[in-house]
Amino acid sequence: MSQPRIVIVGSGWAGFYLAEFLSTTVYSVTIVSPRRTSAYTPLLASAACGLFNFYLAEEPVRSKTRKCRYIKANVVGVDFDSRTVHCLPAFEDDDDEISHENFELEYDYLILAPGCVPNTFNTPGVAENALFMKNVSDAMALRKLLFDLLEKASLPNCPVERKKELLHVAIVGGGPTGVEITAELNDLAHKELNDLYPEVARYLSISIYDVAPNILGSYDQKLYEYANAELLRRGIGIETNTHIEKVDKYTLYIKEKGRVPYGMLLWSTGNKAVPLVTSLDVRKTEKGVVRILTDDHLRVFKSRKSDEIYDNVYALGDAADIEGNSLPTTAEVAVQKAKYLVNFFNSRGTAKPSSVPFTYTEKQLVSYIGSHDGVIAGRGDKDGWTGRSAWLAWRSGSVMWTRSWRNRIAILLTWILNAIFGTEIAKM
């Protein structure tokens, strides 16, 4: 008897967890994704700033111990009636004919977890000139550009005003990701870069721009006001209620301020749906980011007007939400949903198959704001807190995101060596 075929779309937090833990003795598991690695997104800023090597911030989908099939492709459509997904190989700048030939995969169960892409809000010039922070290649690009800018500013014929422009890091988006990148870069600027580039490090400046009235708006007022005050005290510029009208290679054009030169632009303003999600004829959210709607067993609704579901199609991760129980697009939510589906599928055919609906266990929101300081949101009757203990909670939580004990030990050893000898970022 042949194994039931499970096709997983996406290799992010949800898709990768499913591929790792679904029983391959019971199911034939295939994962389709344009990326052959799964990034640990909370670790990307730290890796970019040299706290550990890049390979520790991602995990390969292919593994000797992971008996699933991987296909490097984008899913461009789904035929729910014939239980078929339509795929296109994901090879950029490749003129080989086979790299452009569509193919199909049949499934018995389909799990949609394609994730999202950065939302530029159609701001002219952003896609061409900004850096994002979604995967390890983004973190590598950040570090390379940072050192290129430092070397340019160190040239003997570079005037002071140009040094300041080259070393202005503009970060658009004051949410946790934008603030944590700011914190890591500011720590780097006041430690290693002062020693490596003593002539120009003092010219490096960081600014956060956000359309919202405050940064870290998902936290309580007391916490985001604390974070705002501490970042300002450390010399970081914070410009809220600002609107970016367009971007070119070296300049932001801000409605409220006019022309603002920069050397590096990081865009961290949220997500939007991938083309697959917008094209599917299923029930989806009508406000905010377009997401596939599911019931509380993570099964996909057929249409907006009907309460019928596809009993063999599931959706989770940033691309999906539960009807009547909206949850944020975080790694924690994605992993908890993935654990739920793993338990559901792996228990089928056993004496006690799982049939309970999904319930989310809320975890405390933690953000790093630099200089061994952080903020932790309160939960229930408990107030949030700040300071070194919040930083330690954030740092230890970052380590636990990695699923490999080998990686965890390697990160801890790197931190110990950094504490003793300093960060060897120039060698990385």
Coordinates of C-alpha atoms in Angstrom, one line a residue:
M1 CA 0.0 0.0 0.0
S2 CA 1.5 3.4 -1.0
Q3 CA 2.0 6.1 1.5
P4 CA -0.3 9.1 1.6
R5 CA 1.4 12.1 -0.2
I6 CA 1.9 15.3 1.8
V7 CA 3.1 18.3 -0.1
I8 CA 4.3 21.3 2.0
V9 CA 4.6 24.7 0.3
G10 CA 7.3 26.8 1.9
S11 CA 10.4 26.2 4.0
G12 CA 9.9 28.9 6.7
W13 CA 9.3 28.4 10.3
A14 CA 6.1 26.3 9.8
G15 CA 7.1 24.4 6.6
F16 CA 10.5 23.5 7.9
Y17 CA 9.1 22.2 11.3
L18 CA 6.6 20.1 9.4
A19 CA 9.3 18.6 7.1
E20 CA 11.4 17.8 10.1
F21 CA 8.9 16.1 12.3
L22 CA 6.1 14.6 10.1
S23 CA 6.5 10.8 10.1
T24 CA 8.1 9.7 6.9
T25 CA 7.4 6.0 7.8
V26 CA 3.7 6.8 7.4
Y27 CA 3.7 9.6 4.8
S28 CA 5.6 10.5 1.6
V29 CA 6.6 14.1 2.4
T30 CA 7.6 16.6 -0.2
I31 CA 8.6 20.2 0.5
V32 CA 8.5 22.8 -2.3
S33 CA 10.3 26.1 -1.7
P34 CA 12.5 28.5 -3.7
R35 CA 15.0 28.5 -0.8
R36 CA 17.1 25.4 0.1
T37 CA 17.6 26.7 3.7
S38 CA 15.3 27.8 6.5
A39 CA 16.5 31.0 8.3
Y40 CA 16.3 31.6 12.0
T41 CA 15.1 35.1 11.5
P42 CA 15.6 36.3 15.2
L43 CA 19.3 35.5 14.7
L44 CA 19.9 37.4 11.4
A45 CA 20.7 40.8 12.9
S46 CA 23.2 39.2 15.3
A47 CA 24.8 37.3 12.5
A48 CA 25.0 40.4 10.4
C49 CA 26.9 42.2 13.2
G50 CA 29.4 39.4 13.8
L51 CA 28.1 37.8 17.0
F52 CA 28.4 34.4 15.3
N53 CA 28.9 32.9 11.9
F54 CA 26.2 33.1 9.2
Y55 CA 25.8 29.3 8.9
L56 CA 24.5 29.2 12.5
A57 CA 21.5 31.4 11.5
E58 CA 20.0 28.9 9.1
E59 CA 19.3 25.2 8.6
P60 CA 19.5 23.3 5.3
V61 CA 16.2 21.7 4.2
R62 CA 18.1 18.7 2.8
S63 CA 19.6 16.5 5.6
K64 CA 20.9 13.0 6.0
T65 CA 18.5 12.6 9.0
R66 CA 15.5 14.2 7.3
K67 CA 13.9 11.7 5.0
C68 CA 11.7 14.1 3.0
R69 CA 11.9 15.1 -0.6
Y70 CA 12.9 18.7 -1.4
I71 CA 12.2 20.5 -4.7
K72 CA 13.6 24.0 -5.4
A73 CA 10.6 25.7 -7.0
N74 CA 7.8 28.1 -6.5
V75 CA 4.2 26.9 -6.4
V76 CA 2.3 29.1 -8.8
G77 CA -1.1 27.5 -8.6
V78 CA -3.3 24.8 -7.1
D79 CA -6.0 22.7 -8.7
F80 CA -8.0 21.6 -5.7
D81 CA -10.3 19.4 -7.7
S82 CA -7.5 17.3 -9.2
R83 CA -5.3 17.6 -6.1
T84 CA -2.4 19.0 -8.1
V85 CA 0.0 21.9 -7.5
H86 CA 1.6 23.7 -10.4
C87 CA 5.3 24.6 -9.9
L88 CA 8.0 26.6 -11.6
P89 CA 11.7 25.9 -10.9
A90 CA 13.3 28.7 -8.8
F91 CA 16.6 29.5 -10.5
E92 CA 17.4 33.1 -11.1
D93 CA 19.4 34.3 -14.1
D94 CA 19.5 30.8 -15.5
D95 CA 18.9 30.4 -19.3
D96 CA 18.8 26.6 -19.1
E97 CA 15.6 25.4 -20.7
I98 CA 14.7 23.0 -17.8
S99 CA 14.8 25.9 -15.4
H100 CA 11.8 27.5 -17.1
E101 CA 9.6 24.4 -17.6
N102 CA 6.5 24.2 -15.4
F103 CA 5.7 20.9 -13.7
E104 CA 3.0 19.4 -11.6
L105 CA 2.9 17.5 -8.3
E106 CA -0.1 15.4 -7.1
Y107 CA -1.0 15.4 -3.4
D108 CA -3.3 13.6 -0.9
Y109 CA -2.7 16.4 1.7
L110 CA -1.6 19.9 0.9
I111 CA -0.1 22.2 3.6
L112 CA 0.2 25.8 2.5
A113 CA 2.9 27.8 4.3
P114 CA 4.4 30.0 1.7
G115 CA 5.1 32.9 4.1
C116 CA 5.0 36.6 3.1
V117 CA 7.3 39.1 1.3
P118 CA 8.4 42.5 2.5
N119 CA 5.9 45.2 1.9
T120 CA 7.3 48.3 0.2
F121 CA 3.9 49.9 -0.1
N122 CA 4.8 50.6 -3.7
T123 CA 7.2 53.3 -2.6
P124 CA 9.3 54.2 -5.7
G125 CA 12.9 53.1 -5.5
V126 CA 12.6 50.8 -2.4
A127 CA 12.9 47.5 -4.2
E128 CA 15.9 48.6 -6.1
N129 CA 17.9 50.4 -3.3
A130 CA 16.8 49.0 0.1
L131 CA 18.1 46.0 2.1
F132 CA 15.7 43.7 3.8
M133 CA 16.2 41.1 6.6
K134 CA 14.4 37.9 5.7
N135 CA 17.2 35.4 5.1
V136 CA 21.0 34.9 5.6
S137 CA 21.8 36.3 2.2
D138 CA 20.2 39.6 3.4
A139 CA 22.4 39.6 6.5
M140 CA 25.5 38.9 4.4
A141 CA 24.6 41.9 2.1
L142 CA 24.2 44.1 5.1
R143 CA 27.6 43.3 6.5
K144 CA 29.3 43.6 3.1
L145 CA 27.7 47.0 2.4
L146 CA 28.5 48.3 5.9
F147 CA 32.2 47.5 5.5
D148 CA 32.3 48.9 1.9
L149 CA 30.9 52.1 3.3
L150 CA 33.4 52.3 6.1
E151 CA 36.3 51.7 3.6
K152 CA 34.9 54.4 1.3
A153 CA 34.7 56.9 4.2
S154 CA 38.3 56.0 5.2
L155 CA 39.7 57.1 1.8
P156 CA 42.0 60.1 2.3
N157 CA 40.1 62.1 -0.4
C158 CA 36.7 61.7 1.2
P159 CA 35.5 65.0 2.8
V160 CA 33.9 65.0 6.2
E161 CA 30.4 65.8 4.9
R162 CA 30.5 62.9 2.5
K163 CA 31.7 60.6 5.3
K164 CA 28.6 61.5 7.3
E165 CA 26.4 60.8 4.4
L166 CA 28.0 57.4 3.6
L167 CA 27.8 56.3 7.2
H168 CA 24.2 57.3 7.8
V169 CA 22.2 54.1 8.3
A170 CA 18.5 54.7 7.7
I171 CA 16.1 52.1 9.1
V172 CA 12.5 52.4 8.0
G173 CA 10.2 50.6 10.4
G174 CA 10.1 50.9 14.2
G175 CA 8.8 47.5 15.0
P176 CA 10.8 44.8 16.9
T177 CA 12.8 43.8 13.8
G178 CA 13.8 47.4 13.0
V179 CA 14.7 48.2 16.6
E180 CA 16.7 45.0 17.1
I181 CA 18.8 45.7 13.9
T182 CA 19.3 49.2 15.2
A183 CA 20.5 47.9 18.6
E184 CA 23.0 45.4 17.2
L185 CA 24.4 47.9 14.7
N186 CA 24.7 50.6 17.5
D187 CA 26.5 48.1 19.8
L188 CA 28.9 47.2 16.9
A189 CA 29.6 50.9 16.2
H190 CA 30.5 51.7 19.8
K191 CA 32.7 48.6 20.3
E192 CA 34.5 46.9 17.4
L193 CA 34.2 49.6 14.8
N194 CA 35.8 52.2 17.1
D195 CA 38.9 50.0 17.2
L196 CA 38.9 49.0 13.5
Y197 CA 38.0 52.4 12.0
P198 CA 39.1 55.0 14.6
E199 CA 39.2 57.8 12.0
V200 CA 35.6 57.4 10.8
A201 CA 33.6 55.4 13.3
R202 CA 32.5 58.6 15.0
Y203 CA 30.7 59.7 11.9
L204 CA 28.4 56.6 11.8
S205 CA 24.8 57.5 12.7
I206 CA 21.6 55.5 12.8
S207 CA 18.1 56.8 12.3
I208 CA 14.7 55.0 12.6
Y209 CA 11.8 56.3 10.5
D210 CA 8.2 55.2 11.1
V211 CA 4.8 56.3 10.0
A212 CA 3.4 55.4 13.4
P213 CA 3.4 57.9 16.3
N214 CA 5.8 55.7 18.3
I215 CA 8.3 52.8 17.9
L216 CA 7.5 49.4 19.3
G217 CA 3.8 50.1 19.2
S218 CA 2.9 46.5 20.1
Y219 CA 4.2 47.1 23.7
D220 CA 2.6 49.0 26.5
Q221 CA 3.1 52.8 26.6
K222 CA 5.5 52.6 29.5
L223 CA 7.8 50.2 27.7
Y224 CA 7.8 51.9 24.3
E225 CA 8.5 55.3 26.0
Y226 CA 11.4 53.7 27.9
A227 CA 12.8 52.2 24.7
N228 CA 12.4 55.5 22.8
A229 CA 14.2 57.4 25.6
E230 CA 17.1 54.9 25.9
L231 CA 17.7 54.9 22.1
L232 CA 17.7 58.7 21.9
R233 CA 20.1 58.8 24.9
R234 CA 22.5 56.5 22.9
G235 CA 22.5 58.9 20.0
I236 CA 20.0 57.1 17.7
G237 CA 17.7 59.3 15.7
I238 CA 14.0 58.5 15.9
E239 CA 11.6 60.1 13.4
T240 CA 8.0 59.0 13.9
N241 CA 4.9 60.2 12.0
T242 CA 7.1 60.4 8.9
H243 CA 6.2 59.4 5.3
I244 CA 8.7 58.1 2.8
E245 CA 7.6 59.4 -0.6
K246 CA 10.4 57.9 -2.7
V247 CA 14.0 56.5 -2.6
D248 CA 17.0 56.7 -4.8
K249 CA 20.4 55.2 -4.5
Y250 CA 21.7 57.6 -1.9
T251 CA 18.7 59.6 -0.7
L252 CA 15.4 59.3 1.1
Y253 CA 12.7 61.8 0.2
I254 CA 10.5 62.4 3.3
K255 CA 7.3 64.3 3.2
E256 CA 7.9 66.0 6.5
K257 CA 11.7 66.6 6.1
G258 CA 12.6 66.7 2.5
R259 CA 15.8 65.2 1.2
V260 CA 17.8 63.0 3.6
P261 CA 21.1 61.4 2.4
Y262 CA 22.0 57.9 3.5
G263 CA 24.6 55.2 2.8
M264 CA 22.6 52.2 3.9
L265 CA 18.8 51.8 3.8
L266 CA 17.1 48.9 5.7
W267 CA 13.4 48.4 5.0
S268 CA 11.4 46.7 7.8
T269 CA 7.8 47.9 7.6
G270 CA 5.9 44.6 7.6
N271 CA 4.7 42.1 5.1
K272 CA 2.4 41.5 2.1
A273 CA 1.0 38.3 0.6
V274 CA 3.0 36.3 -2.0
P275 CA 1.4 36.0 -5.5
L276 CA 0.3 32.4 -4.7
V277 CA -1.9 33.5 -1.8
T278 CA -3.5 36.3 -3.8
S279 CA -4.3 34.0 -6.7
L280 CA -5.9 31.2 -4.8
D281 CA -9.7 30.9 -4.9
V282 CA -10.2 30.4 -1.2
R283 CA -11.6 32.5 1.7
K284 CA -9.1 35.2 2.6
T285 CA -8.9 38.2 5.0
E286 CA -10.4 41.4 3.7
K287 CA -8.3 43.9 5.8
G288 CA -4.6 44.2 6.3
V289 CA -2.2 41.6 4.9
V290 CA -4.1 39.2 2.6
R291 CA -4.1 35.8 4.4
I292 CA -5.8 32.5 3.8
L293 CA -8.5 31.8 6.3
T294 CA -8.9 28.5 8.1
D295 CA -11.1 26.9 10.7
D296 CA -9.7 26.1 14.2
H297 CA -8.3 22.8 12.8
L298 CA -6.2 24.8 10.3
R299 CA -8.3 23.5 7.3
V300 CA -8.8 26.0 4.5
F301 CA -12.3 27.4 3.7
K302 CA -13.4 27.0 0.1
S303 CA -14.8 30.4 -0.5
R304 CA -15.9 33.7 1.1
K305 CA -19.6 32.8 0.8
S306 CA -19.4 29.2 1.9
D307 CA -18.6 27.5 5.2
E308 CA -17.3 24.4 3.4
I309 CA -13.7 23.4 3.9
Y310 CA -11.2 21.4 2.0
D311 CA -10.7 18.5 4.4
N312 CA -7.3 17.7 2.9
V313 CA -5.8 21.3 2.6
Y314 CA -4.3 23.1 5.5
A315 CA -2.7 26.6 5.9
L316 CA -0.5 28.1 8.5
G317 CA 2.4 30.6 9.0
D318 CA 2.4 34.2 8.0
A319 CA 0.2 33.4 5.0
A320 CA -2.7 32.1 7.0
D321 CA -5.0 33.1 9.9
I322 CA -7.9 31.5 11.8
E323 CA -11.4 32.8 11.1
G324 CA -12.6 34.6 14.2
N325 CA -9.3 34.2 16.1
S326 CA -6.7 36.3 14.4
L327 CA -3.1 35.8 15.5
P328 CA 0.0 37.8 14.8
T329 CA 2.5 36.9 12.0
T330 CA 5.3 35.7 14.3
A331 CA 7.6 32.7 14.4
E332 CA 6.0 31.5 17.7
V333 CA 2.5 31.3 16.1
A334 CA 3.9 29.5 13.1
V335 CA 5.8 26.9 15.1
Q336 CA 2.8 26.2 17.5
K337 CA 0.5 25.6 14.5
A338 CA 3.1 23.4 12.9
K339 CA 3.4 21.4 16.1
Y340 CA -0.3 21.0 16.2
L341 CA -0.4 19.6 12.6
V342 CA 2.5 17.3 13.3
N343 CA 0.6 15.8 16.2
F344 CA -2.5 15.6 14.2
F345 CA -1.0 13.7 11.2
N346 CA 1.3 11.5 13.2
S347 CA -1.5 10.4 15.5
R348 CA -3.8 9.4 12.6
G349 CA -4.2 5.6 12.6
T350 CA -3.2 5.3 16.2
A351 CA -5.4 4.3 19.1
K352 CA -5.8 7.9 20.1
P353 CA -5.9 10.2 17.0
S354 CA -5.9 13.9 17.8
S355 CA -9.1 15.8 17.1
V356 CA -8.9 18.8 19.4
P357 CA -8.9 22.3 17.8
F358 CA -5.8 24.4 17.7
T359 CA -5.2 26.7 20.7
Y360 CA -2.4 29.3 20.9
T361 CA -0.3 29.6 24.1
E362 CA 0.8 33.2 24.3
K363 CA 4.4 33.9 24.9
Q364 CA 5.9 37.1 26.2
L365 CA 7.1 39.6 23.6
V366 CA 10.8 40.4 24.0
S367 CA 12.9 43.0 22.1
Y368 CA 16.6 44.0 22.4
I369 CA 17.3 47.8 22.4
G370 CA 21.1 47.7 22.7
S371 CA 23.8 48.1 25.4
H372 CA 22.6 44.9 27.2
D373 CA 19.2 46.3 27.7
G374 CA 15.8 45.1 26.5
V375 CA 12.0 45.3 27.0
I376 CA 9.6 42.4 27.9
A377 CA 5.9 42.9 27.5
G378 CA 3.6 42.1 30.4
R379 CA 1.2 39.2 30.3
G380 CA -2.1 39.0 32.1
D381 CA -1.8 40.7 35.5
K382 CA 2.0 40.9 35.3
D383 CA 3.7 44.1 34.3
G384 CA 6.5 44.1 31.7
W385 CA 10.0 44.9 32.6
T386 CA 13.3 46.3 31.2
G387 CA 17.0 46.2 31.8
R388 CA 19.7 43.5 31.7
S389 CA 17.4 40.7 32.7
A390 CA 15.2 41.5 29.7
W391 CA 18.3 41.4 27.5
L392 CA 19.3 38.0 29.0
A393 CA 15.8 36.6 28.3
W394 CA 16.0 37.9 24.7
R395 CA 19.5 36.5 24.2
S396 CA 18.7 33.0 25.7
G397 CA 15.5 32.9 23.7
S398 CA 17.4 33.6 20.5
V399 CA 19.6 30.5 21.2
M400 CA 16.6 28.3 21.8
W401 CA 15.1 29.2 18.4
T402 CA 17.8 27.0 16.8
R403 CA 16.6 23.3 16.6
S404 CA 20.1 21.9 16.5
W405 CA 22.1 21.3 19.7
R406 CA 25.2 21.6 17.6
N407 CA 24.3 25.1 16.6
R408 CA 23.3 26.1 20.1
I409 CA 26.6 25.0 21.5
A410 CA 28.5 26.7 18.6
I411 CA 26.7 30.0 19.3
L412 CA 27.3 29.8 23.0
L413 CA 31.0 29.1 22.5
T414 CA 31.2 32.0 20.0
W415 CA 29.7 34.3 22.6
I416 CA 32.2 33.2 25.2
L417 CA 35.1 33.8 22.8
N418 CA 33.7 37.2 21.9
A419 CA 33.5 38.1 25.5
I420 CA 37.1 37.2 26.1
F421 CA 38.8 38.3 22.9
G422 CA 36.3 40.6 21.2
T423 CA 34.3 40.1 18.0
E424 CA 36.5 39.2 15.0
I425 CA 34.0 40.7 12.6
A426 CA 36.7 41.9 10.1
K427 CA 37.6 38.3 9.4
M428 CA 34.0 37.2 8.7

